[in-house]
Short mmCIF file of C-alpha atoms and ligand atoms in Angstrom, two decimals:
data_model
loop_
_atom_site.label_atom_id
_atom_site.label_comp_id
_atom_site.label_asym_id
_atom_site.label_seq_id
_atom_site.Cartn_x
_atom_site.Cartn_y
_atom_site.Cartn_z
CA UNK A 1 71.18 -26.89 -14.13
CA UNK A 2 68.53 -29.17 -13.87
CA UNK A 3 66.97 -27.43 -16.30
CA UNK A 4 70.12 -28.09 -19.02
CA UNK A 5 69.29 -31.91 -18.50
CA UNK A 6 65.94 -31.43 -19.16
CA UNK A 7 66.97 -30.31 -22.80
CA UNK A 8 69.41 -33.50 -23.15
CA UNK A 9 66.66 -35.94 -22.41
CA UNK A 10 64.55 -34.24 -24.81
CA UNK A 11 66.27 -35.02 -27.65
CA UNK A 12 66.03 -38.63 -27.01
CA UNK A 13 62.40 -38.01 -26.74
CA UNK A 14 60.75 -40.44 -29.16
CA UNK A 15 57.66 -41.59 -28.80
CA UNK A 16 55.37 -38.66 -28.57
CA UNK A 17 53.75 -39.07 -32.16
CA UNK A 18 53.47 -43.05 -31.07
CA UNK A 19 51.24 -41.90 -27.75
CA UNK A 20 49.49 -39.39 -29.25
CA UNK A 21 48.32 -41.48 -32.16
CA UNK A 22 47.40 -44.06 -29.89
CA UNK A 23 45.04 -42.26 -27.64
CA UNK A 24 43.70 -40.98 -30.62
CA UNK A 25 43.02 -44.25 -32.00
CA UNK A 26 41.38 -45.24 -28.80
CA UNK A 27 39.10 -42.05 -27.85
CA UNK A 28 37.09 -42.31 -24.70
CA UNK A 29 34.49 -39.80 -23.87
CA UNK A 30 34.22 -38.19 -20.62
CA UNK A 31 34.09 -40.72 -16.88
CA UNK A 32 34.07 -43.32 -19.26
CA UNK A 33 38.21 -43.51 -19.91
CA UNK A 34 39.02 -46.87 -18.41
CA UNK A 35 40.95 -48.05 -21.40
CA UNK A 36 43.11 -44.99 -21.81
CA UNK A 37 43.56 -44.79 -18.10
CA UNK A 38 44.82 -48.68 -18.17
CA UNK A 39 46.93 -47.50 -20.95
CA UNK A 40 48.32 -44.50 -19.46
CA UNK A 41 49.52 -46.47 -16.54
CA UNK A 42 50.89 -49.15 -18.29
CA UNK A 43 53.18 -46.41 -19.23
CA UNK A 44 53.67 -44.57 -16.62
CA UNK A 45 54.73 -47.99 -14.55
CA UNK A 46 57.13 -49.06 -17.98
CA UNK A 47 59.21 -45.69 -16.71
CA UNK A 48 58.97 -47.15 -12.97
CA UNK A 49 56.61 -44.26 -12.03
CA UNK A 50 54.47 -44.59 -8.74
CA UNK A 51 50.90 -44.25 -9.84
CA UNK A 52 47.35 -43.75 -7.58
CA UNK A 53 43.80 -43.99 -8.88
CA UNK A 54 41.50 -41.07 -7.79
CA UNK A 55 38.14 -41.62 -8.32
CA UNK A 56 36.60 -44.22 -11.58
CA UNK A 57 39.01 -43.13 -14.08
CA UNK A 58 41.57 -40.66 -12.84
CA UNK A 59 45.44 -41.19 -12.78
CA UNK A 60 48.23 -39.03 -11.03
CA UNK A 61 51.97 -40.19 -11.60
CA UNK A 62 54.60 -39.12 -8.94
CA UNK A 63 58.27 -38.80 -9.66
CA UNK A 64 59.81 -38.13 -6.65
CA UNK A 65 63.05 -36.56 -6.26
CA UNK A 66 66.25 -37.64 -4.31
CA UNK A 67 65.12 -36.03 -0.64
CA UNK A 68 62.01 -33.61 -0.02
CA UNK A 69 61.20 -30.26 -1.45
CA UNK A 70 58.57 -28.32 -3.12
CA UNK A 71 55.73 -30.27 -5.31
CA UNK A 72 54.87 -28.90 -8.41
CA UNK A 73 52.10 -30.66 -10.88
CA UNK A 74 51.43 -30.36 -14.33
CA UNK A 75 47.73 -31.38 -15.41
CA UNK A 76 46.51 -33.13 -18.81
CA UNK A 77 42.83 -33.84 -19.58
CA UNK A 78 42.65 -37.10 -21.01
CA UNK A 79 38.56 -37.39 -22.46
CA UNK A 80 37.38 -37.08 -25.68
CA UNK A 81 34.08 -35.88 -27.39
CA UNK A 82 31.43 -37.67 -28.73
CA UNK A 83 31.64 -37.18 -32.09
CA UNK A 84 32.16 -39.34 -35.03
CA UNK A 85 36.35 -38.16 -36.64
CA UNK A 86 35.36 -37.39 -40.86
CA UNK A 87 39.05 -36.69 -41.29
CA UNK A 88 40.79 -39.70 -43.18
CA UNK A 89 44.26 -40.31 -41.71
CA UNK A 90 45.82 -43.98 -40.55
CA UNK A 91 45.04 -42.49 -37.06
CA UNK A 92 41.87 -41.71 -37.39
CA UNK A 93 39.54 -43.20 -34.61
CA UNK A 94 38.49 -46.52 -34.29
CA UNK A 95 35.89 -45.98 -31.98
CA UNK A 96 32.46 -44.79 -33.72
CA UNK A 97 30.94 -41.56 -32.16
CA UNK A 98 34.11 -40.97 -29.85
CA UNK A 99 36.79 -38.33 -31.22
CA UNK A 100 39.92 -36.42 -29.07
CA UNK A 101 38.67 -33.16 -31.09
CA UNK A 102 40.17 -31.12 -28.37
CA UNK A 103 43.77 -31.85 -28.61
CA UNK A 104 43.58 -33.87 -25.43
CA UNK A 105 45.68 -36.48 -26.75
CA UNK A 106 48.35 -34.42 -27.58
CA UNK A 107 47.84 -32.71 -24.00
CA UNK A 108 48.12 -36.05 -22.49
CA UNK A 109 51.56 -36.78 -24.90
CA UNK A 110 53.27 -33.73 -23.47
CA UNK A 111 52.34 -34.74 -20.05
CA UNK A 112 53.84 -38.70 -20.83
CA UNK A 113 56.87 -36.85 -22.34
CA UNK A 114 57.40 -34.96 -18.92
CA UNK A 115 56.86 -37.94 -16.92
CA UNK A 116 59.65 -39.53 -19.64
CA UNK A 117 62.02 -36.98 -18.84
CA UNK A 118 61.98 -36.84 -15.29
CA UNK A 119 61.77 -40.11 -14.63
CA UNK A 120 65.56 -40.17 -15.74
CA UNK A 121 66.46 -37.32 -13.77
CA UNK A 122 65.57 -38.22 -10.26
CA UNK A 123 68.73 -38.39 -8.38
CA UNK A 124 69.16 -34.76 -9.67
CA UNK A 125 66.82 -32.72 -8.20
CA UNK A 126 64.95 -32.66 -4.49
CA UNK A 127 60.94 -32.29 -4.12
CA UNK A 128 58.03 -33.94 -6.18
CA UNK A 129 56.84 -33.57 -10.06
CA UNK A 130 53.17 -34.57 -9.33
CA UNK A 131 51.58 -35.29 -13.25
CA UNK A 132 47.89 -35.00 -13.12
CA UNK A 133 45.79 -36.94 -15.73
CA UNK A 134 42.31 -35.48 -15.28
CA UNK A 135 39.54 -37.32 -16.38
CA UNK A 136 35.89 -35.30 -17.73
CA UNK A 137 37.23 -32.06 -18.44
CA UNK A 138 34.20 -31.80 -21.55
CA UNK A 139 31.69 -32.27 -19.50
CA UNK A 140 30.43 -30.68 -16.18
CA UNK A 141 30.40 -31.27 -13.33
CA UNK A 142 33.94 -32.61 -14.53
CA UNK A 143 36.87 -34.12 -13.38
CA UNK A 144 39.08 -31.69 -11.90
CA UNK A 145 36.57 -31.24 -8.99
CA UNK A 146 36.84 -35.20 -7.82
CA UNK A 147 40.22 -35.02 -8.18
CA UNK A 148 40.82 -32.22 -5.94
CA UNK A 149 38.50 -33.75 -3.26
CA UNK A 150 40.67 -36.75 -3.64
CA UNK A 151 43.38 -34.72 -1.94
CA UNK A 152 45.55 -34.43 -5.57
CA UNK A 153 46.78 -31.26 -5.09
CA UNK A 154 48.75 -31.81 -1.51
CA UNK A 155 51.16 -30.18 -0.77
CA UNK A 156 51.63 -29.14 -4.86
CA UNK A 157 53.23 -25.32 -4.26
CA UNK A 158 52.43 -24.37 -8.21
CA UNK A 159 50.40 -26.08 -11.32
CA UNK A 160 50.89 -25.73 -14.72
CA UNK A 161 48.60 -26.80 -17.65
CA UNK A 162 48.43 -26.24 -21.56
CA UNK A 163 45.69 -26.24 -24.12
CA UNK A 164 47.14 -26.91 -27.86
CA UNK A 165 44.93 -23.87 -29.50
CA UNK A 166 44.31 -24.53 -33.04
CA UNK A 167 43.53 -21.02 -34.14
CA UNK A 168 47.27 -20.02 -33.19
CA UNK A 169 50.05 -21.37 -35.41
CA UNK A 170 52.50 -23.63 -34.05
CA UNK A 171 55.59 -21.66 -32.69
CA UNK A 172 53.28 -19.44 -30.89
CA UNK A 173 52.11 -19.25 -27.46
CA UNK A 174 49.15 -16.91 -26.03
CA UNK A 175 49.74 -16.04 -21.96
CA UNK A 176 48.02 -13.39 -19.51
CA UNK A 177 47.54 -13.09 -16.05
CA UNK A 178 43.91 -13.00 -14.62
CA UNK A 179 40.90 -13.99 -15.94
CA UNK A 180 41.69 -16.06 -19.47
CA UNK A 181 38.66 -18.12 -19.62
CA UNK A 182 34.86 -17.69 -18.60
CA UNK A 183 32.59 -18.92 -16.05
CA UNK A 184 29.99 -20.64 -17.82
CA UNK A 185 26.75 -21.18 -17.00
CA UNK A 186 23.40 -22.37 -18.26
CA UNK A 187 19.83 -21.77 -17.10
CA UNK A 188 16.14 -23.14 -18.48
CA UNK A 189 12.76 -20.51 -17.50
CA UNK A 190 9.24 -22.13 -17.56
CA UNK A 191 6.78 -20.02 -18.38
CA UNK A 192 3.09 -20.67 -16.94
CA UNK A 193 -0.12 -19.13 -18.71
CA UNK A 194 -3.67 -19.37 -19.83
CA UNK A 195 -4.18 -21.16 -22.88
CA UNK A 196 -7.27 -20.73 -24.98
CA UNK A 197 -8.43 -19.55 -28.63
CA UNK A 198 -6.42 -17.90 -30.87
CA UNK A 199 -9.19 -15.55 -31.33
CA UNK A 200 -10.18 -14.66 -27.69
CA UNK A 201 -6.80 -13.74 -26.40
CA UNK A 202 -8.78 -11.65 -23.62
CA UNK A 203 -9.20 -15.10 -22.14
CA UNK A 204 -5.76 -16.44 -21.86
CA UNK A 205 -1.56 -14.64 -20.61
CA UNK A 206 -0.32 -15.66 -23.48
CA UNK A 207 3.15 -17.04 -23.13
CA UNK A 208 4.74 -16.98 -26.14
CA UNK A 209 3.95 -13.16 -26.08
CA UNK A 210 5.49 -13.40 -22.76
CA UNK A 211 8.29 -15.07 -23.88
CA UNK A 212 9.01 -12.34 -26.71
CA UNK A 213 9.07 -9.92 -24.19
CA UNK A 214 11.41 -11.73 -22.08
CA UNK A 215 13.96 -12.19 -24.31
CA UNK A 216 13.76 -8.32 -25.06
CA UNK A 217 13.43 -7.35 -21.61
CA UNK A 218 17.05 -9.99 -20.35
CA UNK A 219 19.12 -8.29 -22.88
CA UNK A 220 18.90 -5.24 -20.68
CA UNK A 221 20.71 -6.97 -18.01
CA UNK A 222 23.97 -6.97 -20.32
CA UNK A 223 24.00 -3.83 -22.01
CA UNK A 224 22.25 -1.62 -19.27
CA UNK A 225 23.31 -2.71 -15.96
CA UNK A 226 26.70 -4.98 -16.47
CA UNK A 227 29.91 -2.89 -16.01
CA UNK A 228 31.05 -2.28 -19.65
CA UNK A 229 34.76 -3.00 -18.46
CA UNK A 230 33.67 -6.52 -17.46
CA UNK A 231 32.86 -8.83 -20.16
CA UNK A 232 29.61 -10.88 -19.84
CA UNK A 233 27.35 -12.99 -22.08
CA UNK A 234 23.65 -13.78 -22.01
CA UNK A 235 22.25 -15.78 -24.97
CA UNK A 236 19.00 -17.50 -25.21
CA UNK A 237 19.75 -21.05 -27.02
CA UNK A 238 16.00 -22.43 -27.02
CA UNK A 239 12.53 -20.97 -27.45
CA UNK A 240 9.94 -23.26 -27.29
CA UNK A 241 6.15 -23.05 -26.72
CA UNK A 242 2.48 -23.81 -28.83
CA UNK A 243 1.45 -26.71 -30.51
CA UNK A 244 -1.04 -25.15 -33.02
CA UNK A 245 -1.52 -21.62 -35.42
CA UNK A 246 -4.90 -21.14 -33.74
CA UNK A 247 -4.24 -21.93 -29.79
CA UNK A 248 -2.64 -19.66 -27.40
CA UNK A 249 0.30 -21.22 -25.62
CA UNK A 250 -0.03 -22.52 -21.90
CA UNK A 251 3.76 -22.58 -21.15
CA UNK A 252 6.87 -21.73 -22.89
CA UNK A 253 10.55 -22.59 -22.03
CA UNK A 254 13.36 -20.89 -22.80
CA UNK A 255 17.00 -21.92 -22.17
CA UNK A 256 20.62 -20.26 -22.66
CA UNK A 257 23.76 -19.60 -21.49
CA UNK A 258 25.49 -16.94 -18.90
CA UNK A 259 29.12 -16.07 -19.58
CA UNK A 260 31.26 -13.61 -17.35
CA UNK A 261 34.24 -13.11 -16.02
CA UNK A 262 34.00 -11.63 -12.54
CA UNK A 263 32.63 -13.00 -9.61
CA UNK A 264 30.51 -10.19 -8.85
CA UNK A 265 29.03 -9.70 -12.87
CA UNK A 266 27.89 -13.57 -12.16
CA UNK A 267 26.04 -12.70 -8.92
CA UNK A 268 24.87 -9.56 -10.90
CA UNK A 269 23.72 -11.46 -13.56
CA UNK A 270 22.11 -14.15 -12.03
CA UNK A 271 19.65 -11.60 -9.16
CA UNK A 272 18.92 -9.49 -12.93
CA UNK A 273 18.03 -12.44 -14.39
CA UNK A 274 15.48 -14.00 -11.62
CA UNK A 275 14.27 -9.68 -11.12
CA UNK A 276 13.53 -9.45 -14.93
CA UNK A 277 11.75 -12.86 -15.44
CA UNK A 278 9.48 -12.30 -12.02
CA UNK A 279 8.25 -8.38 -12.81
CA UNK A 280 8.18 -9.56 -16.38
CA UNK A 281 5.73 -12.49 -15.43
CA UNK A 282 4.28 -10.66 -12.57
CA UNK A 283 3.05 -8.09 -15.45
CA UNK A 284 1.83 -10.39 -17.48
CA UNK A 285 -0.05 -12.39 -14.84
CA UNK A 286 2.06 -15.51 -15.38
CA UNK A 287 3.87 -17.98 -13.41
CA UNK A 288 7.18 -19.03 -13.53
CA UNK A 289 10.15 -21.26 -12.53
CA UNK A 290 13.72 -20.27 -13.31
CA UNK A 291 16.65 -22.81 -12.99
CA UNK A 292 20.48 -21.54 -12.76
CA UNK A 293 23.16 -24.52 -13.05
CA UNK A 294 26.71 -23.05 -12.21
CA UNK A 295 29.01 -24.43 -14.56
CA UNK A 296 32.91 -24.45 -14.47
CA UNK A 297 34.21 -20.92 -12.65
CA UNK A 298 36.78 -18.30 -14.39
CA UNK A 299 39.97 -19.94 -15.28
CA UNK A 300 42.48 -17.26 -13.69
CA UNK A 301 45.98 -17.59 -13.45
CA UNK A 302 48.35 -16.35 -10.88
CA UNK A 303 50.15 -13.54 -11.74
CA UNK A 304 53.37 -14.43 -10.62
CA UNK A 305 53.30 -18.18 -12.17
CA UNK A 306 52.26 -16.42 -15.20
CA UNK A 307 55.09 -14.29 -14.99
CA UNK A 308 57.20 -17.50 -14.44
CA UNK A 309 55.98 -19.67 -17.22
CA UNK A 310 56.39 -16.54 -19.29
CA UNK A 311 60.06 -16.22 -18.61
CA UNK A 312 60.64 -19.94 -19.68
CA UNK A 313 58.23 -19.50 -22.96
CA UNK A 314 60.25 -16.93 -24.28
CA UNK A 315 63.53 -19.37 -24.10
CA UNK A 316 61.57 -21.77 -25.78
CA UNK A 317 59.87 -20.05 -28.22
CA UNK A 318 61.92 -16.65 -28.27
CA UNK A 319 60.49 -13.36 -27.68
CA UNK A 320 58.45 -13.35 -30.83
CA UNK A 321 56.65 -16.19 -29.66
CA UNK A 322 54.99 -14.79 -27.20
CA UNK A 323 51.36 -13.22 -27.47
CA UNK A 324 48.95 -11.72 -25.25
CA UNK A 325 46.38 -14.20 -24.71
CA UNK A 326 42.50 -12.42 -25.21
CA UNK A 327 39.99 -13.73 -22.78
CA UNK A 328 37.96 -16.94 -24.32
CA UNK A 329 34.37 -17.29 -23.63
CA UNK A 330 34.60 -21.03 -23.24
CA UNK A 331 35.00 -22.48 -20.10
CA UNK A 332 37.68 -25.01 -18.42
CA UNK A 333 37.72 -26.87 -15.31
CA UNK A 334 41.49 -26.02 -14.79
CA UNK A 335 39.46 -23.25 -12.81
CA UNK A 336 39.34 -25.86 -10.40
CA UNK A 337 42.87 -26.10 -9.41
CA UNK A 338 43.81 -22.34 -10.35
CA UNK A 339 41.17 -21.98 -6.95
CA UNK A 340 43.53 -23.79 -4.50
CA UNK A 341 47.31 -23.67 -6.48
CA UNK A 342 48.75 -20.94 -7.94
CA UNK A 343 49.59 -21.88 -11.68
CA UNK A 344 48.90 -20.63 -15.00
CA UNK A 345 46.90 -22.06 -17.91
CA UNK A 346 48.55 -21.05 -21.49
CA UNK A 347 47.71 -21.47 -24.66
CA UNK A 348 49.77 -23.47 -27.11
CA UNK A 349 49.82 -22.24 -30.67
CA UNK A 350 49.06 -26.08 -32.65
CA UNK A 351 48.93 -25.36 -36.84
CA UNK A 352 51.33 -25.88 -39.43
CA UNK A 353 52.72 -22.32 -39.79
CA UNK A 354 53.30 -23.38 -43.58
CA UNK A 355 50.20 -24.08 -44.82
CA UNK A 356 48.02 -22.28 -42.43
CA UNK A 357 44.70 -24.47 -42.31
CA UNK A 358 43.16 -25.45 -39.44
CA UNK A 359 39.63 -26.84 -37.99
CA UNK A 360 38.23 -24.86 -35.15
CA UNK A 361 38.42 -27.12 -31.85
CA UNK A 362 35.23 -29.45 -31.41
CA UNK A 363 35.58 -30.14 -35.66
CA UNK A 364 35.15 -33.56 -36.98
CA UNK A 365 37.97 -32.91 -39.10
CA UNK A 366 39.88 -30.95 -36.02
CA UNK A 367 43.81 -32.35 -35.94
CA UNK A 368 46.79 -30.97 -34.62
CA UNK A 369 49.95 -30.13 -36.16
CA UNK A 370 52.16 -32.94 -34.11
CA UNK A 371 55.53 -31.16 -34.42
CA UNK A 372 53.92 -29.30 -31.34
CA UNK A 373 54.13 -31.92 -29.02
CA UNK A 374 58.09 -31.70 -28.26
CA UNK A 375 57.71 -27.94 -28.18
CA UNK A 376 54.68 -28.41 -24.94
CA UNK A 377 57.11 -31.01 -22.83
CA UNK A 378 59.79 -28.33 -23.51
CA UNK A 379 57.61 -25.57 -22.05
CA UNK A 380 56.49 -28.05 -19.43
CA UNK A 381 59.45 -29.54 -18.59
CA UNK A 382 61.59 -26.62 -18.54
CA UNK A 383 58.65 -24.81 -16.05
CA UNK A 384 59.03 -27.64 -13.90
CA UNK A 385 62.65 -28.04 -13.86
CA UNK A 386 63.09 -24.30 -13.25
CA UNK A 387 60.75 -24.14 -10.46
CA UNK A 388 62.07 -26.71 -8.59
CA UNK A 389 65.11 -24.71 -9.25
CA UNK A 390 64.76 -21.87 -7.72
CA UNK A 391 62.99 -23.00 -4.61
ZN1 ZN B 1 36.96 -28.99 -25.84
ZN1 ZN B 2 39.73 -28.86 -24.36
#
């Protein structure tokens, strides 16, 4: 029922290509998003929308219902990247070295064109619509973390959140339960030797010799002792060491990346990865000093929200718009949330089916194909509406 009035206010849904344009206009790159934050609530107020401040430059909107019921949120990331936009459009950015090549713009749009929707709807349904506009999600620690601490998610019974994926064409949605996007991690080893004469290597540990065998010996950890059924990742991005052809290296650091899945292939992982690097060193009579940074965990949605927001995709998109969503290897602090809520994270198919073309996400010529944005408030929407529902 609710749900039916949902579609009616859609269709006087106008100003989503006016939003999105504008916060691409106006890119702001991660804890820096004061402007679109002052924008966003300028906004959110216009529609008489209660709004709070968590942390520098975090925004939640509340649209409250006629009496008390369940709270359900819906979560946009609202940073850009710092890159400078090549594509040449009236939109374009106006801000040098700052670029929404993620889609976040549009992310935030469909989250303004919820807020729109319900805002007209509130003597017709009971509980909370709690819209989350998360600040940092680019860059770790990131956003969603703060804005958990900052008590965002009380009371909120189920989250929802969308990524506009430009690989999928518009149309399209990809949804599983479970793990859908990596943990990711990165990690820097120093490497202490003997330095000395190219030609007396009986003098010196030699670590760039060291480091060779390193790098051999680590990719043991993922194709010898990692459970084949559980995907994992270990890629060395940096190898640095020497400063001449005749001198044998002193030190050598390496750094890289640590991609899984599970909780327990992490932990794995990470003890292989400190066991290899000491015997390895310990053979070679070297030091060394090994650094792990946890980045964002496993995004993994909720079965049974999954099943939910399914359910509603397929009336939005019809049957053949729904595909199995592979795991990505890139990570997402929608983790975050997925660790205290159940929800489910999806991924929103956003190129022209015509033509075809798209840029990869992080692209200075990455756009979206805007006839997606009514398409995410309808999946949102109707999620929300449905939800509140049924409860
Ligand atoms: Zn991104
Ligand atoms: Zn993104």
């Amino acid at each position: 029922m609710l749900e039916h009035r949902v579609l009616e206010r859609l269709e006087g849904l106008t100003e989503l290509t006016t939003w999105r344009r504008r916060l691409h206009q106006y890119p702001e790159v991660a804890f820096h998003e004061f402007e679109t934050t002052k924008y966003l609530t300028e906004v959110l107020r216009s529609m008489d929308i209660e709004v709070s401040h968590p942390g520098e430059t975090g925004l939640v909107g509340y649209i409250k219902g006629r009496g008390p019921g369940p709270v359900v949120a819906v979560r946009a990331d609202i940073d850009a990247l710092p890159l400078q936009e090549e594509k040449e459009v009236e939109y374009a950015s106006k801000i040098p070295n700052a670029m929404h090549a993620c889609g976040h713009d549009g992310h935030t749009a469909i989250a303004l064109g919820v807020a729109k929707i319900f805002s007209g709807l509130r003597d017709e349904f009971t509980g909370e619509i709690r819209l989350i506009f998360q600040p940092a999600e680019e860059h770790p620690p990131g956003g969603a973390k703060d804005m958990i601490a900052a008590g965002v998610l009380e009371d909120v019974q189920a989250i929802f959140g969308l990524h506009l994926w430009t690989s999928r064409a518009r149309g399209k949605v990809g949804i599983a339960s479970g793990p859908v996007m990596a943990a990711s991690d990165q990690f820097k080893i120093r490497l202490y030797g003997k330095g000395g004469h190219g030609s007396a290597p009986q003098q010196t540990i030699d670590t760039v010799v060291l480091a060779a065998q390193l790098i051999n010996n680590l990719q043991n950890i993922v194709s010898r002792k990692v459970d084949p059924l559980s995907p994992a990742v270990l890629s060395i991005g940096t190898v640095n060491a020497g400063s001449a052809f005749n001198i044998i290296a002193d030190k050598a650091e390496l750094t890289g990346t640590v991609r899984t899945f599970a909780k327990e292939t992490q932990e794995l992982v990470i003890a292989e990865l400190e066991r290899i690097t000491s015997a390895t060193c310990e053979s070679f009579g070297a030091k060394y000093e090994l650094e792990y940074v946890k980045g964002y965990p496993a995004v993994v949605n909720d079965m049974e929200m999954t099943e939910f927001i399914k359910e509603v995709a397929q009336d939005v998109l019809g049957p053949s718009g729904i595909e199995k969503q592979e795991p990505v290897m890139g990570g997402e602090d929608f983790a975050y949330y997925l660790q205290e809520v159940p929800g489910s994270f999806v991924f929103l198919g956003a190129h022209d089916p015509q033509t075809g073309e798209y840029q990869p996400h992080h692209h200075p010529k990455f756009d979206i194909d805007e006839k997606v944005l009514p398409l995410g408030v309808e999946l949102m929407a109707r999620a929300v509406a449905r939800y509140l529902d049924r409860e």
